[in-house]
Amino acid sequence: MTDGPRYRLILFGPPGVGKGTQARLLQQRLGICSIATGDLLRDEVARKTDLGLQAARFMEAGSLVPDEVVIGMVKGRIRAQGGCGAGFILDGFPRTVAQAEALRAADIGIDLVVYLRVSEEAIIRRLTGRKICPSCGRVFHVEYAPPADGAHCDSCSAALITREDDQEATVRARLRVYEEKTAPLVRYYREQGLLATVDGMQEPEHVLQDILTVLRQTRTES
Ligand code: AP5
């Protein structure tokens, strides 16, 4: 690993593999910042900014927001989080080779790309059962991580909602987009020696332990 931030990590994989769940656990465990492009875009949409108005129609259809929009947003956020001494996690970025190349061109180094693997059947179950808190962003699942009262956030008591793009037809569209536009990054990062595959089918805490093991190995080897 190089000088500077201690962890510079990409959480990678198709929709619903648990990137957001693991980002939150890693944040708590390592004191590390998480930059989730989906969350940033949903915030822009909710605030009806120009960027949000541009992004909304792509997100509703399960397509990718254009590269130039997302790249500008992420670079700005990484710079703004320069004080995040323990490093950062990128969740949901990059999603195309052009986005990965933009990271490289901006000289934003990455130490490890964690590729979470989950079966397609499990992904559909996870996303169609997901509930999110519109207030604090906490993620639940009707079966695997239910809220205590079945309807409200355990952290802040807001009424939970279902994401627009978690309808089954849109989930399937997102999976097709992933295969076409994002899956080529597996090879891209493998060829750079940065890719580590982790079994995402386990309980979240076990997935976390495997990620921490890979992180430790990366730090020992560098
Ligand atoms: P984004 O919000 O990034 O969505 P995504 O990548 O499709 O990922 P998700 O948030 O759906 O899933 P996740 O992997 O984080 O899973 P989670 O932890 O929530 O992007 C949304 C849209 O924004 C895109 O479609 C696109 O339009 C746009 N966008 C974003 N980034 C972009 C980019 N870079 N370029 C262009 N466009 C971009 O878990 C899912 C569920 O499973 C939860 O209910 C959770 O409780 C449960 N769960 C998690 N882990 C486990 C486990 N181990 N066992 C059982 N259940 C589990």
XYZ file of N, CA and C and ligand atoms in Angstrom:
723
model
N 0.824 -1.198 0.000
C 0.000 0.000 0.000
C 0.868 1.263 0.000
N 0.383 2.321 -0.578
C 1.169 3.537 -0.682
C 0.917 4.444 0.513
N 1.698 5.561 0.579
C 1.464 6.550 1.631
C 0.098 7.186 1.423
N -0.342 7.975 2.407
C -1.628 8.651 2.243
C -2.707 7.854 2.926
N -3.933 7.864 2.369
C -5.023 7.175 3.029
C -4.679 5.707 3.243
N -5.150 5.142 4.336
C -4.776 3.759 4.635
C -5.544 2.743 3.801
N -6.775 3.070 3.449
C -7.566 2.140 2.643
C -8.185 2.882 1.474
N -7.958 2.362 0.290
C -8.626 2.925 -0.887
C -9.212 1.741 -1.635
N -10.491 1.575 -1.431
C -11.125 0.301 -1.727
C -12.332 0.504 -2.634
N -12.493 -0.398 -3.609
C -13.726 -0.408 -4.408
C -14.529 -1.638 -4.014
N -15.813 -1.448 -3.700
C -16.719 -2.581 -3.506
C -17.461 -2.772 -4.817
N -17.298 -3.942 -5.387
C -17.740 -4.153 -6.758
C -18.681 -5.360 -6.854
N -19.595 -5.299 -7.817
C -20.467 -6.452 -8.077
C -21.808 -5.978 -8.579
N -22.641 -6.919 -9.049
C -23.955 -6.561 -9.577
C -24.835 -5.897 -8.525
N -25.965 -5.330 -8.950
C -26.928 -4.769 -8.003
C -27.315 -5.814 -6.964
N -27.421 -5.404 -5.715
C -27.989 -6.274 -4.689
C -27.046 -7.285 -4.066
N -25.747 -7.249 -4.401
C -24.840 -8.242 -3.805
C -24.469 -7.899 -2.367
N -24.802 -6.657 -1.944
C -24.499 -6.275 -0.559
C -23.407 -5.231 -0.445
N -23.180 -4.471 -1.505
C -22.114 -3.458 -1.465
C -22.417 -2.407 -0.394
N -23.649 -1.902 -0.399
C -24.019 -0.870 0.582
C -23.958 -1.403 2.003
N -24.427 -2.636 2.185
C -24.409 -3.254 3.520
C -22.974 -3.375 4.022
N -22.079 -3.851 3.158
C -20.683 -4.023 3.577
C -19.986 -2.668 3.740
N -20.338 -1.702 2.908
C -19.720 -0.365 3.051
C -20.022 0.195 4.429
N -21.278 0.023 4.866
C -21.640 0.553 6.192
C -20.887 -0.183 7.301
N -20.761 -1.512 7.172
C -20.040 -2.273 8.208
C -18.563 -1.880 8.235
N -17.971 -1.691 7.047
C -16.555 -1.304 6.981
C -16.337 0.099 7.539
N -17.294 0.972 7.257
C -17.219 2.340 7.804
C -17.145 2.282 9.320
N -18.054 1.475 9.916
C -18.098 1.379 11.384
C -16.808 0.755 11.914
N -16.323 -0.309 11.235
C -15.170 -1.049 11.746
C -13.858 -0.294 11.576
N -13.718 0.419 10.429
C -12.411 1.001 10.099
C -12.381 2.526 10.178
N -13.532 3.143 10.426
C -13.575 4.609 10.434
C -13.243 5.169 9.071
N -13.788 4.562 8.071
C -13.430 4.855 6.681
C -14.644 5.510 6.006
N -14.411 6.462 5.094
C -15.531 7.130 4.411
C -16.090 6.240 3.305
N -17.377 6.353 3.056
C -17.965 5.620 1.934
C -18.561 6.613 0.954
N -18.248 6.411 -0.314
C -18.814 7.250 -1.366
C -19.661 6.344 -2.240
N -20.982 6.457 -2.105
C -21.913 5.579 -2.823
C -22.607 6.402 -3.902
N -22.279 6.112 -5.160
C -22.825 6.965 -6.230
C -24.353 6.879 -6.296
N -24.919 5.691 -6.008
C -26.377 5.574 -6.018
C -27.001 6.511 -4.990
N -26.433 6.549 -3.777
C -26.964 7.430 -2.716
C -26.805 8.900 -3.114
N -25.630 9.240 -3.664
C -25.399 10.640 -4.066
C -26.410 11.050 -5.139
N -26.647 10.140 -6.087
C -27.590 10.472 -7.172
C -29.017 10.578 -6.642
N -29.409 9.657 -5.743
C -30.768 9.732 -5.178
C -30.964 11.041 -4.401
N -29.902 11.493 -3.748
C -29.983 12.766 -3.027
C -30.195 13.926 -4.013
N -29.478 13.888 -5.141
C -29.641 14.947 -6.159
C -31.067 14.917 -6.725
N -31.580 13.696 -6.937
C -32.948 13.562 -7.468
C -33.946 14.144 -6.460
N -33.774 13.792 -5.185
C -34.712 14.257 -4.153
C -34.696 15.778 -4.042
N -33.508 16.368 -4.226
C -33.405 17.836 -4.110
C -33.739 18.546 -5.417
N -34.057 17.752 -6.449
C -34.441 18.292 -7.768
C -33.380 19.244 -8.326
N -32.123 18.905 -8.126
C -31.044 19.716 -8.714
C -30.995 19.441 -10.221
N -30.225 20.248 -10.965
C -30.082 20.001 -12.408
C -29.551 18.600 -12.647
N -28.528 18.235 -11.847
C -27.935 16.901 -12.006
C -28.986 15.818 -11.720
N -29.778 16.040 -10.672
C -30.809 15.062 -10.305
C -31.854 14.915 -11.396
N -32.249 16.039 -11.982
C -33.262 15.981 -13.047
C -32.708 15.225 -14.251
N -31.404 15.415 -14.511
C -30.754 14.703 -15.614
C -30.705 13.195 -15.343
N -30.401 12.857 -14.076
C -30.145 11.445 -13.723
C -31.427 10.620 -13.576
N -32.538 11.270 -13.169
C -33.726 10.524 -12.733
C -34.238 9.544 -13.774
N -34.317 9.964 -15.023
C -34.946 9.080 -16.012
C -34.085 7.844 -16.272
N -32.768 7.985 -16.166
C -31.902 6.814 -16.353
C -32.087 5.850 -15.189
N -32.131 6.389 -13.993
C -32.229 5.535 -12.801
C -33.562 4.793 -12.761
N -34.639 5.480 -13.088
C -35.956 4.830 -13.071
C -36.009 3.656 -14.033
N -35.282 3.780 -15.160
C -35.301 2.714 -16.166
C -34.287 1.609 -15.845
N -33.462 1.826 -14.824
C -32.434 0.831 -14.495
C -31.204 0.955 -15.377
N -31.085 2.076 -16.116
C -29.908 2.294 -16.974
C -28.836 3.039 -16.188
N -27.665 3.175 -16.785
C -26.608 3.945 -16.127
C -26.770 5.428 -16.453
N -26.453 6.245 -15.486
C -26.397 7.693 -15.694
C -25.134 7.956 -16.533
N -25.165 8.919 -17.480
C -24.003 9.125 -18.352
C -22.692 9.331 -17.578
N -21.632 8.769 -18.140
C -20.319 8.801 -17.483
C -19.906 10.201 -17.038
N -20.062 11.187 -17.934
C -19.527 12.522 -17.602
C -20.211 13.114 -16.362
N -21.488 12.778 -16.174
C -22.229 13.296 -15.012
C -21.669 12.676 -13.733
N -21.515 11.342 -13.763
C -21.102 10.615 -12.557
C -19.634 10.890 -12.222
N -18.798 10.952 -13.239
C -17.356 11.154 -13.003
C -17.116 12.499 -12.298
N -17.759 13.542 -12.789
C -17.593 14.871 -12.172
C -18.041 14.849 -10.718
N -19.152 14.167 -10.470
C -19.709 14.116 -9.112
C -18.751 13.381 -8.157
N -18.191 12.255 -8.615
C -17.319 11.459 -7.731
C -15.993 12.169 -7.464
N -15.415 12.756 -8.497
C -14.139 13.456 -8.282
C -14.322 14.570 -7.262
N -15.414 15.309 -7.404
C -15.697 16.396 -6.462
C -15.829 15.861 -5.048
N -16.491 14.723 -4.900
C -16.718 14.161 -3.561
C -15.408 13.648 -2.940
N -14.571 13.009 -3.734
C -13.300 12.508 -3.183
C -12.436 13.681 -2.724
N -12.403 14.742 -3.530
C -11.624 15.919 -3.117
C -12.205 16.520 -1.839
N -13.533 16.608 -1.791
C -14.183 17.208 -0.618
C -13.911 16.382 0.630
N -13.663 15.080 0.460
C -13.434 14.213 1.621
C -11.941 14.005 1.866
N -11.132 14.933 1.422
C -9.693 14.815 1.601
C -9.286 14.629 3.055
N -10.112 15.109 3.971
C -9.785 14.992 5.387
C -10.111 13.628 5.961
N -10.566 12.732 5.144
C -10.961 11.406 5.621
C -9.705 10.544 5.727
N -8.999 10.686 6.838
C -7.656 10.126 6.967
C -7.549 8.634 6.781
N -8.580 7.883 7.191
C -8.486 6.424 7.109
C -8.746 5.901 5.706
N -9.126 6.784 4.770
C -9.303 6.347 3.392
C -10.763 6.351 2.964
N -11.042 5.669 1.834
C -12.408 5.691 1.316
C -12.779 4.363 0.670
N -14.085 4.164 0.628
C -14.663 3.040 -0.107
C -15.472 3.639 -1.243
N -15.299 3.130 -2.436
C -16.192 3.494 -3.529
C -17.222 2.383 -3.679
N -18.500 2.736 -3.568
C -19.596 1.770 -3.667
C -20.437 2.168 -4.882
N -20.366 1.346 -5.932
C -21.165 1.643 -7.132
C -20.413 2.472 -8.160
N -19.142 2.643 -7.966
C -18.283 3.378 -8.901
C -16.890 2.770 -8.844
N -16.215 2.545 -9.979
C -16.671 2.755 -11.345
C -17.610 1.639 -11.822
N -18.396 1.974 -12.839
C -19.344 1.013 -13.408
C -19.137 0.822 -14.895
N -18.183 1.542 -15.451
C -17.816 1.356 -16.868
C -16.297 1.506 -16.947
N -15.735 1.002 -18.056
C -14.291 1.154 -18.235
C -13.941 2.644 -18.306
N -14.800 3.449 -18.925
C -14.523 4.897 -19.009
C -14.438 5.514 -17.615
N -15.296 5.074 -16.696
C -15.239 5.599 -15.318
C -13.938 5.166 -14.631
N -13.533 3.911 -14.856
C -12.285 3.426 -14.243
C -11.088 4.196 -14.793
N -11.115 4.460 -16.085
C -10.020 5.210 -16.704
C -9.982 6.642 -16.161
N -11.156 7.201 -15.891
C -11.212 8.570 -15.350
C -10.583 8.627 -13.962
N -10.781 7.573 -13.170
C -10.146 7.510 -11.838
C -8.635 7.525 -11.989
N -8.160 6.678 -12.920
C -6.717 6.599 -13.152
C -6.149 7.931 -13.613
N -6.875 8.553 -14.560
C -6.401 9.827 -15.119
C -6.370 10.921 -14.052
N -7.256 10.812 -13.061
C -7.297 11.819 -11.987
C -6.283 11.486 -10.898
N -5.511 10.403 -11.116
C -4.478 10.010 -10.163
C -5.061 9.626 -8.804
N -6.242 9.026 -8.830
C -6.857 8.557 -7.588
C -6.530 7.069 -7.475
N -5.559 6.757 -6.631
C -5.065 5.380 -6.539
C -6.058 4.468 -5.829
N -6.052 3.199 -6.227
C -6.907 2.183 -5.605
C -6.011 1.027 -5.171
N -6.197 0.544 -3.946
C -5.370 -0.547 -3.436
C -6.010 -1.912 -3.636
N -7.351 -1.943 -3.636
C -8.032 -3.239 -3.683
C -9.441 -3.080 -4.244
N -9.818 -4.056 -5.077
C -11.194 -4.111 -5.588
C -11.810 -5.409 -5.077
N -12.825 -5.301 -4.227
C -13.472 -6.489 -3.673
C -14.705 -6.801 -4.511
N -14.664 -7.963 -5.148
C -15.752 -8.395 -6.036
C -16.638 -9.363 -5.253
N -17.854 -8.915 -4.937
C -18.781 -9.751 -4.166
C -19.586 -10.622 -5.123
N -19.555 -11.935 -4.895
C -20.287 -12.850 -5.797
C -21.507 -13.419 -5.109
N -22.652 -13.265 -5.797
C -23.943 -13.750 -5.278
C -24.723 -14.289 -6.479
N -25.516 -15.363 -6.295
C -26.273 -15.918 -7.423
C -27.365 -14.938 -7.858
N -27.775 -15.057 -9.123
C -28.803 -14.145 -9.648
C -30.123 -14.321 -8.891
N -30.432 -15.564 -8.574
C -31.680 -15.849 -7.841
C -31.682 -15.113 -6.491
N -30.557 -15.168 -5.797
C -30.460 -14.485 -4.488
C -30.550 -12.971 -4.654
N -29.964 -12.452 -5.729
C -30.019 -11.003 -5.976
C -31.466 -10.556 -6.125
N -32.240 -11.309 -6.899
C -33.652 -10.924 -7.111
C -34.391 -10.924 -5.762
N -34.145 -11.959 -4.952
C -34.827 -12.035 -3.642
C -34.409 -10.871 -2.753
N -33.124 -10.564 -2.771
C -32.625 -9.483 -1.902
C -33.224 -8.140 -2.307
N -33.262 -7.868 -3.614
C -33.702 -6.527 -4.027
C -35.212 -6.364 -3.960
N -35.965 -7.413 -4.284
C -37.421 -7.257 -4.244
C -37.925 -7.245 -2.793
N -37.066 -7.662 -1.839
C -37.468 -7.621 -0.423
C -36.810 -6.495 0.353
N -36.052 -5.648 -0.344
C -35.318 -4.582 0.363
C -36.251 -3.438 0.768
N -36.011 -2.878 1.933
C -36.694 -1.656 2.398
C -35.601 -0.686 2.826
N -35.792 0.586 2.497
C -34.772 1.557 2.920
C -35.401 2.686 3.731
N -34.559 3.288 4.557
C -35.013 4.427 5.345
C -34.741 5.706 4.539
N -35.779 6.462 4.183
C -35.558 7.669 3.385
C -34.888 8.772 4.187
N -34.820 8.600 5.523
C -34.264 9.659 6.353
C -32.767 9.433 6.617
N -32.395 8.254 7.156
C -30.973 8.038 7.490
C -30.274 7.085 6.519
N -31.018 6.479 5.595
C -30.388 5.631 4.579
C -30.160 4.186 5.000
N -30.523 3.834 6.231
C -30.293 2.457 6.676
C -31.093 1.487 5.811
N -30.489 0.321 5.553
C -31.092 -0.659 4.646
C -31.603 -1.862 5.435
N -32.816 -2.329 5.101
C -33.420 -3.495 5.747
C -33.850 -4.488 4.677
N -34.291 -5.652 5.131
C -34.870 -6.639 4.214
C -36.018 -7.315 4.940
N -37.121 -7.510 4.231
C -38.309 -8.028 4.914
C -38.051 -9.385 5.580
N -37.128 -10.162 5.011
C -36.861 -11.493 5.546
C -35.500 -11.572 6.252
N -34.451 -11.042 5.619
C -33.080 -11.246 6.129
C -32.649 -10.214 7.171
N -33.240 -9.027 7.128
C -32.847 -7.978 8.094
C -34.066 -7.130 8.393
N -35.117 -7.746 8.993
C -36.368 -7.005 9.182
C -36.261 -5.953 10.284
N -36.960 -4.832 10.102
C -37.003 -3.843 11.180
C -37.835 -4.385 12.338
N -37.579 -3.882 13.545
C -38.218 -4.454 14.744
C -39.739 -4.443 14.644
N -40.324 -3.333 14.140
C -41.800 -3.277 14.093
C -42.352 -3.571 12.705
N -41.482 -3.976 11.773
C -41.919 -4.369 10.437
C -42.097 -3.215 9.467
N -42.083 -1.969 9.921
C -42.412 -0.868 9.011
C -41.575 0.399 9.194
N -40.902 0.524 10.348
C -40.173 1.778 10.619
C -38.700 1.499 10.890
N -37.892 2.537 10.621
C -36.443 2.410 10.800
C -36.097 2.228 12.278
N -35.258 1.227 12.571
C -34.839 0.986 13.954
C -33.960 2.123 14.486
N -33.288 2.859 13.560
C -32.375 3.917 14.010
C -33.090 5.236 14.235
N -34.004 5.612 13.290
C -34.563 6.968 13.395
C -36.094 6.998 13.331
N -36.733 5.837 13.262
C -38.205 5.705 13.322
C -38.957 6.197 12.078
N -38.248 6.620 11.026
C -38.955 7.041 9.802
C -39.630 5.821 9.153
N -40.730 6.076 8.422
C -41.422 4.985 7.728
C -40.555 4.491 6.564
N -40.374 3.186 6.486
C -39.496 2.619 5.447
C -40.205 2.630 4.093
N -39.392 2.705 3.017
C -39.954 2.705 1.661
C -39.236 1.664 0.796
N -39.861 1.379 -0.355
C -39.220 0.504 -1.351
C -38.649 1.401 -2.442
N -37.415 1.125 -2.867
C -36.821 1.922 -3.935
C -37.571 1.683 -5.243
N -37.797 2.761 -6.009
C -38.500 2.666 -7.302
C -37.888 1.587 -8.195
N -36.542 1.514 -8.192
C -35.885 0.592 -9.133
C -35.741 -0.820 -8.567
N -36.423 -1.128 -7.464
C -36.397 -2.490 -6.924
C -37.609 -3.324 -7.365
N -38.415 -2.805 -8.303
C -39.453 -3.650 -8.912
C -38.732 -4.738 -9.724
N -39.311 -5.944 -9.754
C -38.569 -7.059 -10.357
C -38.146 -6.781 -11.807
N -39.036 -6.180 -12.608
C -38.689 -5.937 -14.023
C -37.486 -4.991 -14.124
N -37.441 -3.982 -13.242
C -36.319 -3.029 -13.280
C -35.045 -3.687 -12.755
N -35.196 -4.566 -11.759
C -34.012 -5.287 -11.258
C -33.405 -6.109 -12.391
N -34.259 -6.773 -13.167
C -33.735 -7.592 -14.282
C -33.064 -6.706 -15.325
N -33.622 -5.515 -15.581
C -32.991 -4.574 -16.524
C -31.623 -4.148 -15.982
N -31.532 -3.886 -14.679
C -30.246 -3.472 -14.076
C -29.212 -4.581 -14.203
N -29.674 -5.836 -14.054
C -28.727 -6.960 -14.181
C -28.203 -7.067 -15.622
N -29.067 -6.793 -16.599
C -28.607 -6.838 -17.999
C -27.595 -5.722 -18.253
N -27.883 -4.545 -17.714
C -26.952 -3.417 -17.884
C -25.610 -3.751 -17.229
N -25.682 -4.382 -16.053
C -24.440 -4.773 -15.368
C -23.599 -5.684 -16.279
N -24.251 -6.714 -16.845
C -23.504 -7.678 -17.676
C -22.844 -6.984 -18.860
N -23.580 -6.047 -19.447
C -23.076 -5.407 -20.665
C -21.996 -4.365 -20.368
N -22.272 -3.497 -19.385
C -21.400 -2.321 -19.195
C -20.385 -2.468 -18.056
N -20.761 -3.218 -16.999
C -19.925 -3.202 -15.786
C -19.075 -4.461 -15.639
N -19.618 -5.618 -16.039
C -18.872 -6.874 -15.857
C -17.472 -6.839 -16.498
N -17.265 -6.131 -17.624
C -15.904 -6.088 -18.189
C -14.851 -5.553 -17.213
N -15.279 -4.864 -16.163
C -14.295 -4.350 -15.194
C -13.668 -5.459 -14.352
N -14.316 -6.639 -14.315
C -13.708 -7.766 -13.572
C -12.350 -8.075 -14.205
N -12.364 -8.197 -15.518
C -11.106 -8.493 -16.217
C -10.123 -7.325 -16.087
N -10.649 -6.109 -16.227
C -9.837 -4.881 -16.163
C -9.030 -4.850 -14.857
N -9.720 -5.101 -13.731
C -9.015 -5.016 -12.445
C -8.217 -6.281 -12.147
N -8.677 -7.444 -12.677
C -7.886 -8.663 -12.475
C -6.519 -8.507 -13.142
N -6.518 -7.934 -14.343
C -5.257 -7.764 -15.072
C -4.316 -6.796 -14.354
N -4.888 -5.919 -13.541
C -4.028 -5.003 -12.767
C -3.616 -5.597 -11.431
N -4.066 -6.828 -11.168
C -3.703 -7.498 -9.907
C -4.408 -6.917 -8.695
N -5.542 -6.243 -8.907
C -6.211 -5.571 -7.789
C -7.457 -6.308 -7.307
N -7.917 -7.329 -8.063
C -9.229 -7.923 -7.793
C -9.146 -9.064 -6.775
N -10.008 -9.012 -5.769
C -10.147 -10.139 -4.824
C -11.628 -10.526 -4.790
N -11.904 -11.811 -4.989
C -13.296 -12.261 -5.004
C -13.694 -12.757 -3.623
N -14.879 -12.304 -3.161
C -15.381 -12.712 -1.843
C -16.780 -13.298 -2.026
N -17.054 -14.392 -1.311
C -18.358 -15.061 -1.393
C -19.405 -14.213 -0.654
N -20.300 -13.583 -1.430
C -21.313 -12.710 -0.843
C -22.574 -13.438 -0.417
N -22.585 -14.776 -0.539
C -23.785 -15.553 -0.191
C -23.860 -15.837 1.313
N -22.819 -15.485 2.039
C -22.801 -15.768 3.480
C -23.542 -14.671 4.254
N -23.682 -14.898 5.550
C -24.242 -13.865 6.442
C -23.379 -12.603 6.332
N -23.993 -11.397 6.446
C -23.217 -10.162 6.303
C -21.942 -10.109 7.161
N -22.020 -10.579 8.412
C -20.843 -10.514 9.295
C -19.711 -11.403 8.768
N -20.064 -12.552 8.169
C -19.031 -13.436 7.606
C -18.421 -12.830 6.343
N -19.271 -12.177 5.551
C -18.742 -11.490 4.356
C -17.741 -10.428 4.807
N -18.118 -9.676 5.850
C -17.234 -8.629 6.374
C -15.890 -9.228 6.803
N -15.941 -10.347 7.515
C -14.691 -10.954 7.985
C -13.796 -11.333 6.806
N -14.407 -11.866 5.726
C -13.604 -12.239 4.549
C -12.987 -11.003 3.895
N -13.742 -9.909 3.858
C -13.190 -8.672 3.270
C -12.015 -8.173 4.127
N -12.188 -8.217 5.449
C -11.109 -7.744 6.336
C -9.860 -8.616 6.177
N -10.078 -9.929 5.969
C -8.930 -10.834 5.761
C -8.180 -10.445 4.489
N -8.923 -10.208 3.407
C -8.282 -9.838 2.145
C -7.547 -8.503 2.290
N -8.160 -7.570 3.022
C -7.511 -6.270 3.239
C -6.189 -6.439 3.984
N -6.220 -7.294 5.008
C -4.991 -7.536 5.790
C -3.913 -8.137 4.894
N -4.321 -9.106 4.041
C -3.341 -9.747 3.147
C -2.743 -8.719 2.196
N -3.583 -7.833 1.673
C -3.108 -6.812 0.730
C -2.067 -5.919 1.399
N -2.338 -5.575 2.649
C -1.424 -4.683 3.364
C -0.111 -5.385 3.688
N -0.182 -6.705 3.948
C 1.038 -7.451 4.258
C 1.911 -7.603 3.016
N 1.231 -7.843 1.880
C 1.975 -8.103 0.638
C 2.608 -6.847 0.062
N 2.019 -5.650 0.371
C 2.511 -4.444 -0.316
C 3.704 -3.848 0.408
P -26.954 1.897 -6.726
O -27.713 2.527 -5.622
O -25.470 1.898 -6.684
O -27.523 0.442 -6.888
P -26.820 -0.954 -7.203
O -25.412 -1.036 -7.576
O -27.759 -1.488 -8.191
O -26.718 -1.596 -5.853
P -27.807 -1.690 -4.797
O -27.813 -0.488 -3.909
O -29.128 -2.042 -5.425
O -27.346 -2.995 -3.999
P -26.144 -3.252 -2.995
O -25.126 -4.116 -3.656
O -25.657 -1.993 -2.355
O -26.926 -4.156 -1.943
P -27.471 -3.827 -0.461
O -26.344 -3.802 0.505
O -28.422 -2.680 -0.467
O -27.362 2.554 -8.134
C -28.696 2.862 -8.463
C -28.741 3.513 -9.840
O -27.982 4.739 -9.827
C -28.130 2.702 -10.987
O -29.051 1.773 -11.532
C -27.773 3.825 -11.974
O -28.897 4.298 -12.673
C -27.284 4.939 -11.062
N -25.832 4.866 -10.807
C -25.215 4.616 -9.617
N -23.889 4.615 -9.751
C -23.644 4.878 -11.066
C -22.448 4.971 -11.833
N -21.230 4.818 -11.278
N -22.557 5.241 -13.171
C -23.766 5.409 -13.746
N -24.947 5.306 -13.087
C -24.881 5.050 -11.749
O -28.281 -5.193 -0.182
C -29.456 -5.514 -0.913
C -30.460 -6.208 0.030
O -29.908 -7.458 0.438
C -30.757 -5.430 1.322
O -32.107 -5.575 1.642
C -29.863 -6.098 2.394
O -30.449 -6.042 3.670
C -29.780 -7.522 1.868
N -28.472 -8.143 2.122
C -27.252 -7.538 2.009
N -26.274 -8.434 2.297
C -26.907 -9.605 2.592
C -26.438 -10.908 2.956
N -25.126 -11.164 3.074
N -27.358 -11.874 3.152
C -28.705 -11.620 3.020
N -29.202 -10.405 2.692
C -28.304 -9.415 2.472
